[in-house]
Short mmCIF file of C-alpha atoms in Angstrom, two decimals:
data_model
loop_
_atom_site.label_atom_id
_atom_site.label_comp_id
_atom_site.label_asym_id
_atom_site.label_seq_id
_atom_site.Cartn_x
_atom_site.Cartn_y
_atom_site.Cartn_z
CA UNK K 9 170.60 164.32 190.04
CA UNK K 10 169.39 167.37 187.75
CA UNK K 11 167.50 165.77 184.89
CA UNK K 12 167.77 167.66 181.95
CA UNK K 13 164.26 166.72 180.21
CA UNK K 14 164.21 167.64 176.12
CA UNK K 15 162.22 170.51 175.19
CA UNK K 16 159.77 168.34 173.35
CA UNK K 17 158.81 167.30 177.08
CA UNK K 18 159.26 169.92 179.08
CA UNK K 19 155.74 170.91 179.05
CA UNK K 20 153.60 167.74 178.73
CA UNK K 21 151.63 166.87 182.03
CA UNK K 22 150.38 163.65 182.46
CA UNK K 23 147.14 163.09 181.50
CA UNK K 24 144.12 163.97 183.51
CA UNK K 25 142.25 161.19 182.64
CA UNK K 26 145.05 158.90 183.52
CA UNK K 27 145.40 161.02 186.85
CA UNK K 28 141.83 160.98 187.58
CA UNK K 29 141.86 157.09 187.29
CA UNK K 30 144.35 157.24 190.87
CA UNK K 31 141.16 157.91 192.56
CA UNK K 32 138.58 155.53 190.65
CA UNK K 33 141.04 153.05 191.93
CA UNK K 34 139.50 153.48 195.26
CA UNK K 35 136.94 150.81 195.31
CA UNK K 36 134.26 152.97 196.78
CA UNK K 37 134.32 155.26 194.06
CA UNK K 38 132.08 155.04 191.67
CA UNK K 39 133.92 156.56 188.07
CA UNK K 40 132.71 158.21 185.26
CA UNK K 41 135.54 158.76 184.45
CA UNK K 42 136.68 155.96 182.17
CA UNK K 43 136.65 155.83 178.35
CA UNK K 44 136.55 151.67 178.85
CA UNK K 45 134.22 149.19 176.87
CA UNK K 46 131.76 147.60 179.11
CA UNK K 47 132.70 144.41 180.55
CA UNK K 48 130.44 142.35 179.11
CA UNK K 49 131.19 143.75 175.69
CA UNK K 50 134.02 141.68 175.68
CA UNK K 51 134.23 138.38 173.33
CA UNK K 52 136.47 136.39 176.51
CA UNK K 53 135.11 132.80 175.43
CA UNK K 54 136.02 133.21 171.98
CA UNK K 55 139.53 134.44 172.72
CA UNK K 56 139.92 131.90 174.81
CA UNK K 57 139.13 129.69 172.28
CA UNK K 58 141.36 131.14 169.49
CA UNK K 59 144.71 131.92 171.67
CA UNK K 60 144.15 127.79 172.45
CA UNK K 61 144.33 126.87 169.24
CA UNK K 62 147.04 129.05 168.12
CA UNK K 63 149.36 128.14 170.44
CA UNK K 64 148.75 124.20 169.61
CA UNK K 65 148.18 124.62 165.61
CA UNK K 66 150.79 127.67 164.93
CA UNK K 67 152.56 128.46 167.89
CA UNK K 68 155.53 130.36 165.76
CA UNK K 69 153.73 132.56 164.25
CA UNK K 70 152.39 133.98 167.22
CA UNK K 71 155.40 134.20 169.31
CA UNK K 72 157.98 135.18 166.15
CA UNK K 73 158.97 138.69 164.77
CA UNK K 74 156.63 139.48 162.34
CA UNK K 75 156.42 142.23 159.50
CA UNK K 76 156.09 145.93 160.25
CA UNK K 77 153.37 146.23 158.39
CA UNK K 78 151.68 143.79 159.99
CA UNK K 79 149.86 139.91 160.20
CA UNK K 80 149.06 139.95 155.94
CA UNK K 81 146.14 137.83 156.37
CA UNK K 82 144.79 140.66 158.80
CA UNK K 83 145.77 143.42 156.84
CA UNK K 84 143.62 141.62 153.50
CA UNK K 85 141.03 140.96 155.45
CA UNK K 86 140.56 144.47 157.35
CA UNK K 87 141.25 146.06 153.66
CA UNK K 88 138.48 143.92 151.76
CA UNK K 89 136.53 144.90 154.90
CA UNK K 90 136.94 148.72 154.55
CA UNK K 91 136.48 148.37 151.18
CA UNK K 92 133.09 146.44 150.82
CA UNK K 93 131.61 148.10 154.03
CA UNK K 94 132.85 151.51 154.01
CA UNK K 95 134.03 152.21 150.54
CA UNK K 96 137.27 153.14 152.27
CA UNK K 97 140.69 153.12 150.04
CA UNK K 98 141.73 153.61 146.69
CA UNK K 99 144.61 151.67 144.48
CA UNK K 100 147.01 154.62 146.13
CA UNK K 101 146.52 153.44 149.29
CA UNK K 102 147.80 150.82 151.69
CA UNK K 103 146.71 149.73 155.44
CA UNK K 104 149.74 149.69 158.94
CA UNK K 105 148.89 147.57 161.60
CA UNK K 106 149.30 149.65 164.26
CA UNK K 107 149.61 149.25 168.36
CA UNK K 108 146.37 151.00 168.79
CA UNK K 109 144.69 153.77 166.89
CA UNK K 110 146.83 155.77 169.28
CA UNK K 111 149.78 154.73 167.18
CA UNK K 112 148.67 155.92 164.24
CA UNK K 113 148.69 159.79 165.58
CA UNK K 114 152.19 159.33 166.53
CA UNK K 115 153.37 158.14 163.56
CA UNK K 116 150.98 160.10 161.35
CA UNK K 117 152.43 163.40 163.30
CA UNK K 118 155.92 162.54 163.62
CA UNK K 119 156.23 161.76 159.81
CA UNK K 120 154.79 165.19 158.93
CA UNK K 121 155.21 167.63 161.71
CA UNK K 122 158.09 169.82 162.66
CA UNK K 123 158.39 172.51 165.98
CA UNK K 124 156.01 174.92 165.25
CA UNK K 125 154.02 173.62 163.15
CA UNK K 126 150.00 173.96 163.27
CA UNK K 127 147.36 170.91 163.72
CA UNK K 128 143.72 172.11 163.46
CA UNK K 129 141.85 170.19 166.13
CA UNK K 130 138.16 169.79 167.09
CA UNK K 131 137.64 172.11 170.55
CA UNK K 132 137.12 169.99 172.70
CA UNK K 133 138.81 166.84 171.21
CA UNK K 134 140.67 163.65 172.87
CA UNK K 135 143.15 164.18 175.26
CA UNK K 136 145.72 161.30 173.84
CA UNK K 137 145.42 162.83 170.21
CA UNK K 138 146.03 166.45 171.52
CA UNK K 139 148.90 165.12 174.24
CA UNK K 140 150.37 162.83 171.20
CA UNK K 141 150.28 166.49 168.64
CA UNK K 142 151.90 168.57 171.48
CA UNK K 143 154.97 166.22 172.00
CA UNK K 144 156.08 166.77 168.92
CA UNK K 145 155.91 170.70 169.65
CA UNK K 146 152.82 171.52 167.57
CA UNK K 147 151.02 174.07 167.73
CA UNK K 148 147.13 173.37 168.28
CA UNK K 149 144.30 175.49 167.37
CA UNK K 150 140.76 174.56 168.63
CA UNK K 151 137.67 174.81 166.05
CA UNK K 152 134.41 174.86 168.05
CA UNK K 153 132.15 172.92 167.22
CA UNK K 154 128.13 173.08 166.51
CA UNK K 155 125.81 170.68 167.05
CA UNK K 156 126.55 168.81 163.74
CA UNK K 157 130.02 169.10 163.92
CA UNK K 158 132.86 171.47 163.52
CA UNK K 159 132.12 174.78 162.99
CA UNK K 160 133.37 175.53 158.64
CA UNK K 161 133.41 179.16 159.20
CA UNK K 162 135.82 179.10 162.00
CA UNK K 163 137.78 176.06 160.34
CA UNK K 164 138.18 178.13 157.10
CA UNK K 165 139.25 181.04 159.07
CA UNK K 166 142.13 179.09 160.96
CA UNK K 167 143.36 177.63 157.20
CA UNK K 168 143.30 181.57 156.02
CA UNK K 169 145.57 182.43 158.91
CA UNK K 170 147.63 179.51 159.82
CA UNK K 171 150.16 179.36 156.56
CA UNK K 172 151.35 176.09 158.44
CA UNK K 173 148.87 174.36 158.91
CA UNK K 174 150.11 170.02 158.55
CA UNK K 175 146.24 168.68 159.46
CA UNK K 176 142.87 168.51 160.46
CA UNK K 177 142.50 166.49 163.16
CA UNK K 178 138.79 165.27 163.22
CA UNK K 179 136.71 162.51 165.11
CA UNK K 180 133.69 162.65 163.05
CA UNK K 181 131.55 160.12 164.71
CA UNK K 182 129.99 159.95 168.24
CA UNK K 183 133.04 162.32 168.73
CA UNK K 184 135.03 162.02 172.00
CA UNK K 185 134.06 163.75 174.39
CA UNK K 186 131.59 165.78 173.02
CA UNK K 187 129.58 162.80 171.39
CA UNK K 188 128.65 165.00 168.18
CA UNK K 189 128.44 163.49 165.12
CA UNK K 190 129.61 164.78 161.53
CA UNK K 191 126.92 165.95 159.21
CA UNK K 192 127.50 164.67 155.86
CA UNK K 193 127.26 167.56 154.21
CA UNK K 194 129.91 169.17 156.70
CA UNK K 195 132.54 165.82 155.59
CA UNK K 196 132.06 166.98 152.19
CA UNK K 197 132.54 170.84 152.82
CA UNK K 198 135.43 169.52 155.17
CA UNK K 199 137.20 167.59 152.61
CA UNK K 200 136.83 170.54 150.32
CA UNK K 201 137.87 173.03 152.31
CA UNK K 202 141.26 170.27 153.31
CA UNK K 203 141.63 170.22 149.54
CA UNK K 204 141.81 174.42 148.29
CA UNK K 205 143.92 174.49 151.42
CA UNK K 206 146.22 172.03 150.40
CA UNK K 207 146.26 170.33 153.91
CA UNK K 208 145.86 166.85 154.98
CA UNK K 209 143.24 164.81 157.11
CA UNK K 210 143.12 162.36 159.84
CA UNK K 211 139.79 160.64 160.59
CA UNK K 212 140.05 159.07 163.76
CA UNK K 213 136.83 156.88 163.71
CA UNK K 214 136.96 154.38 166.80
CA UNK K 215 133.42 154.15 167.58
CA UNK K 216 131.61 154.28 164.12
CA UNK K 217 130.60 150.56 164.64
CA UNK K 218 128.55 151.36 167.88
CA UNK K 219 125.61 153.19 166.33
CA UNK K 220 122.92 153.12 168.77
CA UNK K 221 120.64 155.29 166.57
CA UNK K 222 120.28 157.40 163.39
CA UNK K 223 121.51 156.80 160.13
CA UNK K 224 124.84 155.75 159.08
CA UNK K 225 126.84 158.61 157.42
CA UNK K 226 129.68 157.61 155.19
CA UNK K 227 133.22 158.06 155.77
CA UNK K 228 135.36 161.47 155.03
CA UNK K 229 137.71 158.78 153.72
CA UNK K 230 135.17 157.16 151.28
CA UNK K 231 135.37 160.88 149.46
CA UNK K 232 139.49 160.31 149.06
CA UNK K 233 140.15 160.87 145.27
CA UNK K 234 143.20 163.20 145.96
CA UNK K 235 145.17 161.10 148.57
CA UNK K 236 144.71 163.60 151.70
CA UNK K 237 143.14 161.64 154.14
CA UNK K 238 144.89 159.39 156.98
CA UNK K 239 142.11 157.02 158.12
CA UNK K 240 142.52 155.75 161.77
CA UNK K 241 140.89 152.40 162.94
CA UNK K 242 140.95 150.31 165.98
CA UNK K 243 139.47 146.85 167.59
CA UNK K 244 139.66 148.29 171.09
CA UNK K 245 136.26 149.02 170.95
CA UNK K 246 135.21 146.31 169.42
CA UNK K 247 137.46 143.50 170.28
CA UNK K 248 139.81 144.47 173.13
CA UNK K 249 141.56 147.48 174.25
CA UNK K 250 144.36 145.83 176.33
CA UNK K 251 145.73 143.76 172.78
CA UNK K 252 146.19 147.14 171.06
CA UNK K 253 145.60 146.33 167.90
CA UNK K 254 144.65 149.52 165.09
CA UNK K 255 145.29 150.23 161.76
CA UNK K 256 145.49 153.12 159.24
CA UNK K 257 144.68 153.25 155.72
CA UNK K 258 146.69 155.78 154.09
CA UNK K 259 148.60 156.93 150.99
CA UNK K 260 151.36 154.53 150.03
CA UNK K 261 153.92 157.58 149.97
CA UNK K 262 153.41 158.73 153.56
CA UNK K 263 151.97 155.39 154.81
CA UNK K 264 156.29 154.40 153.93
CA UNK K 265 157.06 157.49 156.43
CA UNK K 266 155.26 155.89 158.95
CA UNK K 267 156.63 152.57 158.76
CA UNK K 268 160.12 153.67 158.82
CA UNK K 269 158.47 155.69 162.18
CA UNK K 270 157.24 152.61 163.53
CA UNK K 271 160.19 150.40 162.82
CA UNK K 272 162.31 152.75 165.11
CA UNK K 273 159.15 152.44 167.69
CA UNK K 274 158.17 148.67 168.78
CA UNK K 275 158.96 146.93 165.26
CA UNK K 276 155.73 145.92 164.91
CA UNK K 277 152.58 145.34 166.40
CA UNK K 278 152.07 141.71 168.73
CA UNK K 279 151.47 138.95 166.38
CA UNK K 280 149.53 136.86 169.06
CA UNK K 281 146.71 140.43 168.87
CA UNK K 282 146.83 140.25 165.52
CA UNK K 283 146.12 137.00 164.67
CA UNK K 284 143.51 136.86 167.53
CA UNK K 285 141.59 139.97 165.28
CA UNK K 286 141.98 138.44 162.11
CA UNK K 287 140.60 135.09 163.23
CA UNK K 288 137.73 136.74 165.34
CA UNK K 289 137.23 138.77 162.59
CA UNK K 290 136.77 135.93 160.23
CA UNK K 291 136.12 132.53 161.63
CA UNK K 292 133.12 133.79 164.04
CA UNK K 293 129.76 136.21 163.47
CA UNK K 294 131.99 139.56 163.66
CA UNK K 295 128.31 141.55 162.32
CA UNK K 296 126.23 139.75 164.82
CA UNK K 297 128.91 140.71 167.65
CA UNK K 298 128.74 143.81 166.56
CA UNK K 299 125.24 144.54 167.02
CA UNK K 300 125.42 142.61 170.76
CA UNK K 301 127.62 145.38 171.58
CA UNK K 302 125.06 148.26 169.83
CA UNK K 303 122.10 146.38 171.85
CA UNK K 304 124.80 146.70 174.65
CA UNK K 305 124.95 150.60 174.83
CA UNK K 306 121.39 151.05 173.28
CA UNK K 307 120.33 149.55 176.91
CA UNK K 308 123.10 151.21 179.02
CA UNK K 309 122.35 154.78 177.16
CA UNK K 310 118.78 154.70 177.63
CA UNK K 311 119.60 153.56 181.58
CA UNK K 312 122.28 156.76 181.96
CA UNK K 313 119.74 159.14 179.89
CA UNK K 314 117.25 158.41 182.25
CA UNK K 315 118.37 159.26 185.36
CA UNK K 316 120.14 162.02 183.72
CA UNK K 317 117.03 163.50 182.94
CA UNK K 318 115.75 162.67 186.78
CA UNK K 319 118.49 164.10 188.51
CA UNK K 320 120.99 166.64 186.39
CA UNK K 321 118.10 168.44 183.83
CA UNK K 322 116.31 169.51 186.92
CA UNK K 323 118.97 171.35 188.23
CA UNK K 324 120.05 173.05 185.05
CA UNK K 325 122.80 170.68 183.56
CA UNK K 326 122.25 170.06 180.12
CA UNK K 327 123.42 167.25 178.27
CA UNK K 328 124.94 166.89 174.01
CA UNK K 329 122.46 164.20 171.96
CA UNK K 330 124.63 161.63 170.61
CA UNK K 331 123.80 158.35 168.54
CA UNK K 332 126.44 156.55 169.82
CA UNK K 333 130.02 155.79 171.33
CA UNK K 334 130.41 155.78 174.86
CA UNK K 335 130.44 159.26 176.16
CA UNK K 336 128.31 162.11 177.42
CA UNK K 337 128.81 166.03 177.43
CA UNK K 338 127.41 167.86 179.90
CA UNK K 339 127.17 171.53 180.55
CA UNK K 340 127.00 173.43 184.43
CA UNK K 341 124.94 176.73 184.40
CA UNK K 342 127.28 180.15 183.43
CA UNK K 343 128.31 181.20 186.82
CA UNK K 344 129.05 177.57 188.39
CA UNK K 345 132.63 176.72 188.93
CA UNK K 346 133.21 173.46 186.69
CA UNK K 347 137.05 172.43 187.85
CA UNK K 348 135.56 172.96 191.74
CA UNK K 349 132.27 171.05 191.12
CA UNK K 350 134.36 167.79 189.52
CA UNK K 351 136.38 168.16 192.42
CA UNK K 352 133.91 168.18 194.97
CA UNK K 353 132.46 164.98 192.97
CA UNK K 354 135.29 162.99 193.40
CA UNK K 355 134.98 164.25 197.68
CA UNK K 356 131.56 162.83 197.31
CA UNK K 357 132.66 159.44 195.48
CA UNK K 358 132.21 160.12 191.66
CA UNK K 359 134.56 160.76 189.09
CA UNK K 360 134.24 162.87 186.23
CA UNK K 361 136.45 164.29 184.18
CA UNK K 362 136.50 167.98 183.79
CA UNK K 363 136.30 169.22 180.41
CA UNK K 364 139.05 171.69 180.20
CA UNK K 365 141.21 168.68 179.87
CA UNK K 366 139.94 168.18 175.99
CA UNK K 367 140.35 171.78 174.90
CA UNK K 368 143.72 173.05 172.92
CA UNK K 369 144.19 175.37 175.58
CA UNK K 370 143.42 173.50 179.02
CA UNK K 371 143.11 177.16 180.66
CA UNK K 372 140.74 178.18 178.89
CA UNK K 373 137.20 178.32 180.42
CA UNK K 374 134.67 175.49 180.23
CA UNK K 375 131.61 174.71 181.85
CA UNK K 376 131.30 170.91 180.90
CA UNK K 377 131.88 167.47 181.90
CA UNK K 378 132.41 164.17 180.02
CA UNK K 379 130.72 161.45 181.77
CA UNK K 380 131.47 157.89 180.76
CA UNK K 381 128.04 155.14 180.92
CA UNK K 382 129.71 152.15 178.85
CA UNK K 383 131.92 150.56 182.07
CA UNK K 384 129.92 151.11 184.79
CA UNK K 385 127.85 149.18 186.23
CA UNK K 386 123.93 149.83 186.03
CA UNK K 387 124.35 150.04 190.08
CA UNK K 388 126.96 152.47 189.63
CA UNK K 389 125.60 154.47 186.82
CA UNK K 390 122.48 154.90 188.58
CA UNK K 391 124.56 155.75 192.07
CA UNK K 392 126.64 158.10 190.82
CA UNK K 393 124.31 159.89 188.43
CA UNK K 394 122.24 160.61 191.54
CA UNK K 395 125.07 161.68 193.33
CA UNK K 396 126.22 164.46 190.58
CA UNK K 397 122.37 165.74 190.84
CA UNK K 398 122.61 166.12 194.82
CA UNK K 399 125.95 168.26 194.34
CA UNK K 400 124.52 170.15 191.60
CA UNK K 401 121.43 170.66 193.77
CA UNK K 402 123.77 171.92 196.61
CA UNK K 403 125.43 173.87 194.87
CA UNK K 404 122.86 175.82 193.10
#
C-alpha cells in the first residue's frame, strides 16, 4: 500500500541518537553515545520500598484515572519546592505534570505554534526539542553560542528579522550537548531582549541539580514579572527516566492551552510515577540524594577528563568546560572529516554521536562530538576514550 504520510511528517527522520543506540546494542560496543543517568544514580531500594507500600496502603490511587493536571499532593509539593529553592513562580502561574520534560515542548509548541512559524534555538541544542519544534512545521533558527552562553548579538539580530518569531528555546545550564552554562548576566539580557521583542521563553533546565562545580546561577524563570517564561522540569535525572515524570510551571492562561493539549495526548501522566516522586521527594533525604548523585559525576567527570586529556588533547581534540550535567563537547581539528571519524568509531567499537545531529540545520558543517561519561562504566569510559585517541592519532 502507498502511505500517504501528513506533511507535518514528511520530513522528520528518526533520531540519530535513537539510531546510533542500534549499534550500542551490540554488547561489545562500548557507547558514548547515551544521554542515560548512571546506574548507580538510581534510588532502586527506595522505589522498591514505596511502589510496596502503595500498592498495599492505596492501591486505587495508583492504578485509577487521575487529573490532567496531575497527582495534587505532587504538584504542592514540587511548587513549594520551586518556590523556596529557586524562587521560581509567581501568583500568575500554575505547574502540569507532564510525561517527561519532553512533554512539555510538545505541548508548549503545539499550543502556540502554527506552519511557518519561527523558534529561536541554541546552535547546537537537543535533538528531541529541535525534532519535537520541527513536527509541528517550525521553522528553526540556530544562535551560536559563546563560551557563556548564547551569543545576544546574534539572538537580537534573529528577533530584528524574524517578525514571527513564537520562542526562545534555551537550556541554560550544563546545556545539552554543548555543556555551556548561562552567564547570569546573559539570563538577564536574555529575558530583556524576550521582553522588547514581545516573544516568549522556554527554560528547559533538566540538569541544574547536578552541579559538580561553580556557583549556582539563578533561574531565567526566577526574573518572570511579565508572564513570558515556560519553565521545563523533570525527575529523569534525578529520580528515573523510564517513569517519565516532568513538569512545567507556566502562566495560568497558556498553561490551560496545554492541558486541553495534553488531554487529547495520554490524559494524564501515570499516577503510580507520580506518587512514587512525590513520596521520594518527601518522605526520604531528596537534598542528601541529590548530592550522592553530584559526588556521582564529580568522580565520573574527573575519571573521563582525565583520560581525555591523556589521549584526545594530544592529538588536537579539544574539549567545552562544563560544571555539570552529563555531557561533553568535543571539537576535531579544521580539515578532519567529523561524520567519517564517528563512523569509523563505531567500526572500531565506540559510539559517539556526531554533532551535526544538534544543529538547526543537520547539513550544516561541524567539527564536534558529544560524548556521554554518566552511563558508562569506568572500564568503558576509560576503553573507549583510549580508543577515540588511537583513531584520532591515525587519522592525523
Amino acid at each position: 500500500m502507498d502511505y500517504r504520510f501528513s506533511d507535518r511528517v514528511q520530513t522528520l527522520k528518526p533520531s540519530a541518537i535513537r539510531e546510533i543506540f542500534k549499534y550500542a546494542a551490540d554488547p561489545t560496543v562500548v557507547s558514548l553515545s547515551a544521554g542515560n543517568p548512571a546506574p548507580e544514580a538510581f534510588p532502586a531500594k527506595e522505589i522498591s520500598e514505596i511502589s510496596a507500600r502503595i500498592l498495599l496502603e492505596h492501591p486505587i490511587d495508583a492504578l485509577q484515572y487521575g487529573l490532567t493536571e496531575g497527582y495534587v499532593p505532587l504538584r504542592q509539593h514540587v511548587s513549594a519546592y520551586m518556590k523556596e529553592k529557586h524562587n521560581v513562580g509567581r501568583a500568575f502561574d500554575d505547574i502540569l505534570i507532564t510525561s517527561g520534560a519532553q512533554q512539555v515542548m510538545d505541548l508548549f509548541t503545539k499550543s502556540l505554534c502554527n506552519e511557518g512559524d519561527v523558534v529561536l534555538c541554541e546552535a547546537p541544542s537537543f535533538i528531541g526539542s529541535l525534532n519535537t519544534f520541527r513536527s509541528y512545521n517550525a521553522r528553526l533558527r540556530g544562535v551560536p553560542m559563546d563560551a557563556d552562553g548564547m551569543n545576544m548579538d546574534a539572538l537580537e539580530q534573529a528577533l530584528k528579522e524574524e517578525k514571527n518569531a513564537k520562542y526562545i528555546y534555551t537550556i541554560p545550564n550544563f546545556q545539552n550537548p554543548s555543556g555551556i552554562t548561562m552567564s547570569l548576566e546573559k539570563r538577564k539580557q536574555l529575558y530583556a531582549l524576550a521582553k522588547q521583542y514581545n516573544v516568549l521563553i522556554l527554560e528547559d533546565n533538566p540538569y541544574g541539580d547536578l552541579r559538580i562545580k561553580g556557583d549556582y546561577i539563578p533561574t531565567i524563570k526566577s526574573m518572570d514579572e511579565d508572564g513570558i517564561v515556560v519553565y521545563a522540569g523533570t525527575f529523569s535525572k534525578v529520580i528515573s527516566p523510564g517513569m517519565r515524570v516532568g513538569y512545567a510551571i507556566a502562566p495560568k492562561d497558556l498553561l490551560q492551552k496545554m492541558i486541553v493539549c495534553k488531554q487529547g495526548a495520554d490524559v494524564h501522566t501515570s499516577m503510580w510515577s507520580q506518587i512514587i516522586c512525590d513520596e521520594f521527594i518527601t518522605k526520604y533525604d531528596f537534598e542528601a540524594h541529590l548530592e550522592h548523585l553530584r559526588e556521582l559525576y564529580r568522580a565520573k567527570s574527573a575519571l573521563a577528563l582525565r583520560k581525555m586529556d591523556e589521549c584526545l588533547v594530544p592529538n588536537k581534540i579539544t574539549y567545552n568546560p562544563f560544571e555539570g550535567g552529563l555531557f561533553m563537547w568535543c571539537t576535531l581539528p579544521d580539515g578532519v572529516d567529523m561524520p567519517a571519524f564517528s563512523k569509523q568509531a563505531v567500526l572500531r567499537k565506540v559510539c559517539v554521536v556526531p554533532g551535526n545531529a544538534f544543529l538547526t540545520d543537520e547539513s550544516a558543517p561541524c567539527q564536534s562530538f558529544r560524548i556521554n561519561y554518566s552511563s558508562p562504566t569506568d572500564e568503558q569510559l576509560v576503553k573507549g576514550i583510549e580508543i577515540l585517541g588511537q583513531l584520532a592519532k591515525d587519522v592525523l
